[in-house]
């Protein structure tokens, strides 16, 4: 069922195209993810929009994280330790949903990304017959 | 004596919450998913459970990376959903059941689990969306909530077997509860989906069907994969199947599937809803 496991130099299992959000990523990504977590609040989202640089300065983002946010570069945010659950809150400020994020990360247009999902389209429904004698 | 009447298992995609907020249940894109809840509504209307024990994962509302529990059990008087970054907060509060929460905590710790306990706790879309789906429209939710959060965000995640055994321990606690409540168990999230990386958009219907086929009759089949196997098979967010596995573990009786709806895609997700009946096995 599974292809042969791929192992990196430090002995960690690699899954192609699939960043695993482990302790290293969580540590590296902490400032960026902390900023994104703050966007649960509308007031903080407004503050970010009003002064992006000033808002980022409060969270001590790394140079790579600053560049990724300035460039709206989702792949660079992930590479810098961003976790998609938190990044989704930032993406919302930019008017992007998770399908937009998927298209941006895979380098295809939004329509092509949606078409890829639709290629799996199916509806399978089962309902058991209720027992009459109850 | 309390009674565990069954389990409701469902995807919890935030976009479902947005569709509910915009009243799109009959829209052609959404209808095949929402229609899967008709048998759930009939079941809940007939059985009228008093308590819902919900296994789910928090995506960054109550828990952040500063403190990330592997397992957390709510013991609050009331829970609320709040804005998660996109402006939707469902207004109906979720009443708690503190006495039963503490009973569960006592019993699972006796079974060698070490959960974080939360007397103040918000619940995110992974609880709010399933509640909106299961009990739409009513002025107040007719059940009391016991939320049990499982870390599916920051690796290392608990193994499938560990989650299943947590569910079993919760099931034993529910069986030993002396109250007369009817209890429904919920497991939320999944099925296959992946939001990030070059494999974003990954769907694996073969693995999803394997889970759906075995959930009622052979849940231990789902324990053969380790967490990274599941990530590879189901996608990095498809690993939320751990919540389903835990919830299934809490059903100890004679379990039968009453309804199943598998609908691909909803947003980036292979969505599914399953209703299982749990009947107490009577010993002579």
Tab-separated table of C-alpha atoms in Angstrom:
chain	number	residue	atom	x	y	z
A	1	UNK	CA	0.000	0.000	0.000
A	2	UNK	CA	2.921	2.327	0.742
A	3	UNK	CA	5.870	3.080	-1.524
A	4	UNK	CA	9.349	2.512	-0.153
A	5	UNK	CA	10.023	4.955	2.657
A	6	UNK	CA	12.452	7.779	1.896
A	7	UNK	CA	14.843	8.722	4.652
A	8	UNK	CA	16.785	12.005	4.898
A	9	UNK	CA	20.388	12.463	6.114
A	10	UNK	CA	19.340	12.733	9.744
A	11	UNK	CA	17.317	9.529	9.540
A	12	UNK	CA	13.914	11.191	9.330
A	13	UNK	CA	11.290	9.790	7.037
A	14	UNK	CA	10.508	12.060	4.077
A	15	UNK	CA	7.139	12.086	2.322
A	16	UNK	CA	7.443	13.780	-1.080
A	17	UNK	CA	5.609	17.108	-1.322
A	18	UNK	CA	4.572	16.832	2.325
A	19	UNK	CA	6.211	19.020	4.959
A	20	UNK	CA	5.836	17.364	8.366
A	21	UNK	CA	5.343	20.003	11.058
A	22	UNK	CA	7.701	18.600	13.685
A	23	UNK	CA	9.623	20.120	16.578
A	24	UNK	CA	12.256	21.671	14.299
A	25	UNK	CA	9.597	23.352	12.149
A	26	UNK	CA	7.619	24.437	15.219
A	27	UNK	CA	10.749	25.998	16.726
A	28	UNK	CA	11.852	27.742	13.514
A	29	UNK	CA	8.354	28.894	12.696
A	30	UNK	CA	7.373	30.144	16.134
A	31	UNK	CA	7.500	33.942	15.476
A	32	UNK	CA	5.568	33.694	12.196
A	33	UNK	CA	2.991	31.305	13.624
A	34	UNK	CA	2.609	33.477	16.749
A	35	UNK	CA	1.813	36.480	14.575
A	36	UNK	CA	-0.707	34.460	12.589
A	37	UNK	CA	-2.330	33.172	15.798
A	38	UNK	CA	-2.875	36.796	16.855
A	39	UNK	CA	-5.084	37.254	13.776
A	40	UNK	CA	-7.941	35.454	15.517
A	41	UNK	CA	-8.773	38.994	16.655
A	42	UNK	CA	-10.337	41.426	14.189
A	43	UNK	CA	-8.558	44.305	15.923
A	44	UNK	CA	-5.195	42.634	15.275
A	45	UNK	CA	-6.078	41.938	11.647
A	46	UNK	CA	-6.950	45.608	11.259
A	47	UNK	CA	-3.683	46.634	12.932
A	48	UNK	CA	-1.694	44.449	10.535
A	49	UNK	CA	-3.449	45.944	7.506
A	50	UNK	CA	-2.887	49.469	8.806
A	51	UNK	CA	0.844	48.981	9.439
A	52	UNK	CA	2.223	45.694	8.192
A	53	UNK	CA	5.892	46.407	9.003
A	54	UNK	CA	5.135	47.793	12.450
A	55	UNK	CA	2.927	44.800	13.250
A	56	UNK	CA	5.537	42.276	12.097
A	57	UNK	CA	8.178	44.030	14.215
A	58	UNK	CA	6.197	43.133	17.349
A	59	UNK	CA	6.714	39.415	16.686
A	60	UNK	CA	10.450	39.350	15.816
A	61	UNK	CA	10.008	37.489	12.555
A	62	UNK	CA	13.201	36.114	11.029
A	63	UNK	CA	14.512	37.742	7.822
A	64	UNK	CA	13.239	34.771	5.804
A	65	UNK	CA	9.789	35.065	7.409
A	66	UNK	CA	9.664	38.834	6.810
A	67	UNK	CA	10.584	38.338	3.146
A	68	UNK	CA	8.019	35.574	2.749
A	69	UNK	CA	5.182	37.697	4.162
A	70	UNK	CA	6.220	40.792	2.153
A	71	UNK	CA	6.364	38.666	-0.996
A	72	UNK	CA	3.057	36.843	-0.246
A	73	UNK	CA	5.139	33.704	-0.870
A	74	UNK	CA	3.297	30.755	0.676
A	75	UNK	CA	5.992	28.196	-0.106
A	76	UNK	CA	8.594	30.414	1.568
A	77	UNK	CA	6.323	30.804	4.629
A	78	UNK	CA	6.064	27.004	4.913
A	79	UNK	CA	9.823	26.626	4.391
A	80	UNK	CA	10.372	29.139	7.210
A	81	UNK	CA	8.334	27.004	9.613
A	82	UNK	CA	4.868	28.353	8.976
A	83	UNK	CA	2.057	25.920	9.737
A	84	UNK	CA	-0.867	26.028	7.368
A	85	UNK	CA	-3.477	26.128	10.141
A	86	UNK	CA	-2.027	29.431	11.383
A	87	UNK	CA	-1.063	30.709	7.923
A	88	UNK	CA	-4.722	30.327	6.905
A	89	UNK	CA	-5.522	33.213	9.268
A	90	UNK	CA	-2.961	35.439	7.494
A	91	UNK	CA	-4.108	34.249	4.082
A	92	UNK	CA	-7.635	35.345	4.946
A	93	UNK	CA	-6.393	38.924	5.373
A	94	UNK	CA	-5.027	38.735	1.822
A	95	UNK	CA	-8.380	37.371	0.601
A	96	UNK	CA	-6.996	33.883	-0.042
A	97	UNK	CA	-8.693	30.621	0.989
A	98	UNK	CA	-7.114	27.166	1.250
A	99	UNK	CA	-7.830	26.441	-2.411
A	100	UNK	CA	-5.938	29.595	-3.412
A	101	UNK	CA	-3.110	28.441	-1.135
A	102	UNK	CA	-3.125	25.027	-2.801
A	103	UNK	CA	-2.869	26.562	-6.256
A	104	UNK	CA	-0.056	28.887	-5.167
A	105	UNK	CA	1.939	26.053	-3.597
A	106	UNK	CA	1.568	23.652	-6.486
A	107	UNK	CA	2.246	26.276	-9.142
A	108	UNK	CA	-0.987	25.847	-11.064
A	109	UNK	CA	-3.909	28.198	-11.639
A	110	UNK	CA	-6.884	28.094	-9.284
A	111	UNK	CA	-9.117	26.507	-11.917
A	112	UNK	CA	-6.575	23.773	-12.568
A	113	UNK	CA	-6.182	23.129	-8.840
A	114	UNK	CA	-9.965	22.838	-8.420
A	115	UNK	CA	-10.134	20.584	-11.471
A	116	UNK	CA	-7.588	18.299	-9.811
A	117	UNK	CA	-9.872	17.981	-6.781
A	118	UNK	CA	-12.915	17.464	-9.006
A	119	UNK	CA	-11.112	14.595	-10.741
A	120	UNK	CA	-11.820	12.633	-7.513
A	121	UNK	CA	-15.475	13.698	-7.412
A	122	UNK	CA	-17.797	11.034	-6.036
A	123	UNK	CA	-20.802	10.716	-3.740
A	124	UNK	CA	-21.370	7.321	-2.095
A	125	UNK	CA	-24.260	7.024	0.337
A	126	UNK	CA	-25.452	4.042	2.346
A	127	UNK	CA	-28.410	3.998	4.736
A	128	UNK	CA	-29.224	0.837	6.694
A	129	UNK	CA	-32.769	-0.465	6.660
A	130	UNK	CA	-34.280	0.348	10.024
A	131	UNK	CA	-35.540	-2.615	11.962
A	132	UNK	CA	-39.334	-2.479	12.044
A	133	UNK	CA	-39.875	-4.367	15.281
A	134	UNK	CA	-38.803	-2.015	18.032
B	1	UNK	CA	-27.511	3.982	34.246
B	2	UNK	CA	-26.014	6.048	31.487
B	3	UNK	CA	-26.102	4.711	27.962
B	4	UNK	CA	-23.765	5.321	25.016
B	5	UNK	CA	-26.191	5.299	22.123
B	6	UNK	CA	-23.805	5.676	19.219
B	7	UNK	CA	-21.310	7.761	17.327
B	8	UNK	CA	-21.438	10.522	14.745
B	9	UNK	CA	-18.300	10.930	12.651
B	10	UNK	CA	-17.956	13.892	10.319
B	11	UNK	CA	-15.607	16.199	8.486
B	12	UNK	CA	-15.313	19.665	10.011
B	13	UNK	CA	-13.990	21.797	7.115
B	14	UNK	CA	-14.245	25.532	7.980
B	15	UNK	CA	-15.857	26.156	4.575
B	16	UNK	CA	-18.836	24.071	5.782
B	17	UNK	CA	-19.238	26.630	8.559
B	18	UNK	CA	-19.107	29.447	6.019
B	19	UNK	CA	-21.737	27.658	3.917
B	20	UNK	CA	-23.981	27.346	6.999
B	21	UNK	CA	-23.448	31.027	7.833
B	22	UNK	CA	-24.514	31.907	4.266
B	23	UNK	CA	-27.418	29.421	4.161
B	24	UNK	CA	-26.046	27.409	1.221
B	25	UNK	CA	-27.265	23.968	2.382
B	26	UNK	CA	-29.399	23.514	-0.753
B	27	UNK	CA	-26.780	24.898	-3.142
B	28	UNK	CA	-25.755	22.201	-5.690
B	29	UNK	CA	-22.127	22.234	-4.498
B	30	UNK	CA	-23.099	21.727	-0.852
B	31	UNK	CA	-26.334	19.719	-0.947
B	32	UNK	CA	-24.738	16.252	-1.396
B	33	UNK	CA	-22.739	16.817	1.785
B	34	UNK	CA	-25.546	18.303	3.900
B	35	UNK	CA	-28.004	15.608	2.771
B	36	UNK	CA	-25.743	13.076	4.474
B	37	UNK	CA	-26.995	14.470	7.779
B	38	UNK	CA	-30.658	13.500	7.286
B	39	UNK	CA	-30.189	10.087	8.971
B	40	UNK	CA	-28.164	11.758	11.742
B	41	UNK	CA	-30.994	14.209	12.411
B	42	UNK	CA	-33.539	11.367	12.523
B	43	UNK	CA	-31.330	9.405	14.907
B	44	UNK	CA	-30.709	12.345	17.244
B	45	UNK	CA	-34.387	13.310	17.176
B	46	UNK	CA	-35.383	9.743	18.069
B	47	UNK	CA	-32.699	9.060	20.680
B	48	UNK	CA	-32.469	12.554	22.218
B	49	UNK	CA	-28.994	12.244	23.773
B	50	UNK	CA	-28.213	14.459	26.773
B	51	UNK	CA	-24.447	14.604	26.376
B	52	UNK	CA	-22.000	14.734	23.448
B	53	UNK	CA	-18.404	13.638	24.033
B	54	UNK	CA	-16.411	15.102	21.138
B	55	UNK	CA	-12.959	13.967	20.012
B	56	UNK	CA	-11.424	16.677	17.810
B	57	UNK	CA	-8.299	18.706	17.170
B	58	UNK	CA	-7.869	22.420	17.820
B	59	UNK	CA	-6.424	24.388	14.880
B	60	UNK	CA	-5.261	27.471	16.741
B	61	UNK	CA	-8.131	28.916	18.734
B	62	UNK	CA	-7.748	27.565	22.277
B	63	UNK	CA	-4.289	26.050	21.873
B	64	UNK	CA	-1.179	27.529	20.286
B	65	UNK	CA	2.371	26.209	20.006
B	66	UNK	CA	3.316	27.867	23.310
B	67	UNK	CA	1.420	25.087	25.114
B	68	UNK	CA	0.377	22.143	22.978
B	69	UNK	CA	-1.175	19.226	24.847
B	70	UNK	CA	-1.248	15.780	23.279
B	71	UNK	CA	-4.617	15.172	24.953
B	72	UNK	CA	-6.814	17.766	26.676
B	73	UNK	CA	-10.201	17.282	28.327
B	74	UNK	CA	-12.602	20.129	28.967
B	75	UNK	CA	-14.197	20.489	32.399
B	76	UNK	CA	-15.835	23.894	32.004
B	77	UNK	CA	-19.337	25.051	32.871
B	78	UNK	CA	-19.718	26.374	29.320
B	79	UNK	CA	-17.724	26.555	26.082
B	80	UNK	CA	-17.867	29.058	23.262
B	81	UNK	CA	-16.786	29.263	19.666
B	82	UNK	CA	-14.957	32.444	18.673
B	83	UNK	CA	-13.575	34.140	15.584
B	84	UNK	CA	-10.731	32.010	14.222
B	85	UNK	CA	-9.435	34.647	11.820
B	86	UNK	CA	-12.142	34.778	9.192
B	87	UNK	CA	-14.892	36.581	11.098
B	88	UNK	CA	-17.318	33.745	11.827
B	89	UNK	CA	-18.277	33.006	15.423
B	90	UNK	CA	-21.286	30.804	16.015
B	91	UNK	CA	-23.306	32.423	18.803
B	92	UNK	CA	-24.924	29.462	20.550
B	93	UNK	CA	-22.974	28.508	23.691
B	94	UNK	CA	-22.166	24.880	24.496
B	95	UNK	CA	-23.204	23.965	28.039
B	96	UNK	CA	-20.686	21.783	29.851
B	97	UNK	CA	-21.131	18.810	32.185
B	98	UNK	CA	-18.445	19.314	34.787
B	99	UNK	CA	-19.263	16.295	36.955
B	100	UNK	CA	-19.020	13.889	34.024
B	101	UNK	CA	-15.904	15.655	32.728
B	102	UNK	CA	-14.155	15.075	36.044
B	103	UNK	CA	-15.344	11.482	36.170
B	104	UNK	CA	-13.812	10.900	32.723
B	105	UNK	CA	-10.589	12.606	33.819
B	106	UNK	CA	-10.412	10.437	36.958
B	107	UNK	CA	-10.986	7.257	34.990
B	108	UNK	CA	-8.571	7.928	32.105
B	109	UNK	CA	-5.801	8.896	34.525
B	110	UNK	CA	-6.406	5.577	36.297
B	111	UNK	CA	-5.875	4.013	32.864
B	112	UNK	CA	-2.422	5.689	32.637
B	113	UNK	CA	-3.409	8.620	30.414
B	114	UNK	CA	-2.222	12.086	31.450
B	115	UNK	CA	-4.532	14.685	29.887
B	116	UNK	CA	-4.361	18.413	30.352
B	117	UNK	CA	-7.553	19.545	32.086
B	118	UNK	CA	-9.282	22.772	31.024
B	119	UNK	CA	-11.811	24.640	33.172
B	120	UNK	CA	-11.787	27.529	30.699
B	121	UNK	CA	-11.711	26.602	27.038
B	122	UNK	CA	-12.895	27.840	23.671
B	123	UNK	CA	-13.756	25.307	20.966
B	124	UNK	CA	-12.951	25.877	17.303
B	125	UNK	CA	-14.642	24.832	14.063
B	126	UNK	CA	-13.806	21.191	14.772
B	127	UNK	CA	-16.538	21.248	17.443
B	128	UNK	CA	-18.659	24.148	16.192
B	129	UNK	CA	-19.202	22.874	12.632
B	130	UNK	CA	-20.264	19.345	13.689
B	131	UNK	CA	-22.654	20.853	16.284
B	132	UNK	CA	-24.178	23.156	13.662
B	133	UNK	CA	-24.519	20.153	11.345
B	134	UNK	CA	-26.005	17.827	13.949
B	135	UNK	CA	-28.357	20.276	15.710
B	136	UNK	CA	-29.246	23.016	13.200
B	137	UNK	CA	-31.765	25.685	13.996
B	138	UNK	CA	-32.604	24.967	17.629
B	139	UNK	CA	-32.420	27.989	19.884
B	140	UNK	CA	-30.172	26.155	22.323
B	141	UNK	CA	-28.137	22.997	21.887
B	142	UNK	CA	-30.036	20.111	23.519
B	143	UNK	CA	-26.825	18.354	24.653
B	144	UNK	CA	-24.058	19.110	27.104
B	145	UNK	CA	-20.557	19.079	25.667
B	146	UNK	CA	-17.433	17.288	26.832
B	147	UNK	CA	-14.604	18.255	24.462
B	148	UNK	CA	-11.547	16.006	24.182
B	149	UNK	CA	-8.795	17.558	22.071
B	150	UNK	CA	-6.094	15.469	20.410
B	151	UNK	CA	-2.936	17.047	18.991
B	152	UNK	CA	-2.957	16.414	15.246
B	153	UNK	CA	-1.001	19.607	14.500
B	154	UNK	CA	2.538	19.389	15.872
B	155	UNK	CA	4.471	16.138	15.461
B	156	UNK	CA	5.102	13.843	17.213
B	157	UNK	CA	1.394	13.014	17.282
B	158	UNK	CA	-0.036	10.218	19.431
B	159	UNK	CA	-0.231	6.895	17.603
B	160	UNK	CA	-3.467	5.513	16.217
B	161	UNK	CA	-3.367	2.778	18.873
B	162	UNK	CA	-2.829	5.338	21.644
B	163	UNK	CA	-5.830	7.339	20.436
B	164	UNK	CA	-7.937	4.186	20.166
B	165	UNK	CA	-6.977	3.202	23.713
B	166	UNK	CA	-7.791	6.699	24.973
B	167	UNK	CA	-11.211	6.281	23.415
B	168	UNK	CA	-11.594	2.898	25.090
B	169	UNK	CA	-10.685	4.425	28.451
B	170	UNK	CA	-13.260	7.177	27.908
B	171	UNK	CA	-15.793	4.501	26.973
B	172	UNK	CA	-15.104	2.661	30.265
B	173	UNK	CA	-15.588	5.943	32.131
B	174	UNK	CA	-18.938	6.492	30.409
B	175	UNK	CA	-20.033	2.952	31.287
B	176	UNK	CA	-19.158	3.423	34.945
B	177	UNK	CA	-20.932	6.795	35.227
B	178	UNK	CA	-23.864	6.472	37.605
B	179	UNK	CA	-26.008	9.165	35.973
B	180	UNK	CA	-28.886	8.254	33.668
B	181	UNK	CA	-27.797	10.367	30.675
B	182	UNK	CA	-27.888	9.184	27.093
B	183	UNK	CA	-24.517	9.902	25.531
B	184	UNK	CA	-23.484	10.297	21.905
B	185	UNK	CA	-19.820	10.259	20.886
B	186	UNK	CA	-18.490	12.443	18.062
B	187	UNK	CA	-15.257	12.113	16.101
B	188	UNK	CA	-14.491	15.012	13.770
B	189	UNK	CA	-12.113	15.822	10.917
B	190	UNK	CA	-10.822	14.095	7.802
B	191	UNK	CA	-11.060	12.271	5.586
B	192	UNK	CA	-8.097	12.534	3.196
B	193	UNK	CA	-6.838	16.047	2.559
B	194	UNK	CA	-3.628	18.019	2.492
B	195	UNK	CA	-3.439	21.803	2.577
B	196	UNK	CA	0.283	22.446	2.258
B	197	UNK	CA	3.310	21.538	0.191
B	198	UNK	CA	3.774	20.334	-3.350
B	199	UNK	CA	1.202	17.600	-2.679
B	200	UNK	CA	-1.511	20.097	-1.617
B	201	UNK	CA	-4.848	18.826	-2.896
B	202	UNK	CA	-3.955	15.186	-2.202
B	203	UNK	CA	-7.037	12.925	-2.008
B	204	UNK	CA	-6.851	9.153	-1.453
B	205	UNK	CA	-10.256	7.559	-1.906
B	206	UNK	CA	-8.822	4.047	-1.534
B	207	UNK	CA	-7.606	4.811	1.982
B	208	UNK	CA	-10.831	6.681	2.819
B	209	UNK	CA	-12.921	3.698	1.720
B	210	UNK	CA	-10.677	1.402	3.770
B	211	UNK	CA	-11.449	3.537	6.845
B	212	UNK	CA	-15.171	3.735	6.103
B	213	UNK	CA	-15.389	-0.010	5.473
B	214	UNK	CA	-13.688	-0.906	8.740
B	215	UNK	CA	-14.860	1.809	11.137
B	216	UNK	CA	-17.861	-0.131	12.430
B	217	UNK	CA	-16.821	-3.748	12.091
B	218	UNK	CA	-13.035	-3.859	12.447
B	219	UNK	CA	-11.675	-0.556	13.779
B	220	UNK	CA	-8.418	-2.209	14.820
B	221	UNK	CA	-7.603	-2.514	11.113
B	222	UNK	CA	-7.032	1.251	11.204
B	223	UNK	CA	-4.323	0.785	13.831
B	224	UNK	CA	-1.907	-0.988	11.463
B	225	UNK	CA	-0.562	2.326	10.143
B	226	UNK	CA	1.787	4.539	12.115
B	227	UNK	CA	1.226	8.297	12.079
B	228	UNK	CA	3.558	8.989	9.147
B	229	UNK	CA	1.955	6.120	7.202
B	230	UNK	CA	-1.364	7.891	7.731
B	231	UNK	CA	0.136	11.238	6.676
B	232	UNK	CA	1.429	9.601	3.511
B	233	UNK	CA	-1.868	7.824	2.819
B	234	UNK	CA	-4.410	10.432	3.895
B	235	UNK	CA	-2.426	13.676	3.624
B	236	UNK	CA	-1.005	15.828	6.373
B	237	UNK	CA	-4.463	16.934	7.555
B	238	UNK	CA	-6.041	13.571	6.755
B	239	UNK	CA	-4.277	12.459	9.920
B	240	UNK	CA	-7.348	13.886	11.703
B	241	UNK	CA	-8.705	10.342	11.281
B	242	UNK	CA	-7.056	9.923	14.716
B	243	UNK	CA	-10.105	11.713	16.144
B	244	UNK	CA	-12.418	9.180	14.483
B	245	UNK	CA	-10.285	6.309	15.770
B	246	UNK	CA	-10.466	7.641	19.340
B	247	UNK	CA	-14.228	8.163	19.129
B	248	UNK	CA	-14.728	4.662	17.744
B	249	UNK	CA	-12.741	3.315	20.684
B	250	UNK	CA	-15.351	4.760	23.052
B	251	UNK	CA	-18.104	2.548	21.568
B	252	UNK	CA	-17.833	-0.713	23.497
B	253	UNK	CA	-21.083	-2.425	22.651
B	254	UNK	CA	-22.490	-4.053	19.567
B	255	UNK	CA	-21.794	-1.497	16.842
B	256	UNK	CA	-23.683	-1.218	13.573
B	257	UNK	CA	-23.438	1.331	10.777
B	258	UNK	CA	-26.744	3.132	10.249
B	259	UNK	CA	-25.619	5.551	7.560
B	260	UNK	CA	-22.554	6.665	5.641
B	261	UNK	CA	-22.042	9.511	3.194
B	262	UNK	CA	-18.748	9.986	1.334
B	263	UNK	CA	-18.628	13.112	-0.804
B	264	UNK	CA	-15.578	14.447	-2.666
B	265	UNK	CA	-14.648	17.255	-2.760
B	266	UNK	CA	-15.656	19.836	-0.179
B	267	UNK	CA	-13.051	22.575	-0.499
B	268	UNK	CA	-9.774	20.563	-0.523
B	269	UNK	CA	-11.228	17.661	1.430
B	270	UNK	CA	-12.742	14.242	0.873
B	271	UNK	CA	-15.716	14.766	3.168
B	272	UNK	CA	-17.561	12.029	5.022
B	273	UNK	CA	-20.310	11.547	7.573
B	274	UNK	CA	-20.925	8.239	9.348
B	275	UNK	CA	-23.576	7.299	11.900
B	276	UNK	CA	-22.948	4.262	14.108
B	277	UNK	CA	-25.374	2.746	16.560
B	278	UNK	CA	-23.977	1.308	19.787
B	279	UNK	CA	-26.018	-1.254	21.680
B	280	UNK	CA	-24.983	-2.433	25.082
B	281	UNK	CA	-24.087	-6.092	24.983
B	282	UNK	CA	-26.040	-7.793	27.731
B	283	UNK	CA	-24.283	-10.542	29.619
B	284	UNK	CA	-26.436	-13.399	30.908
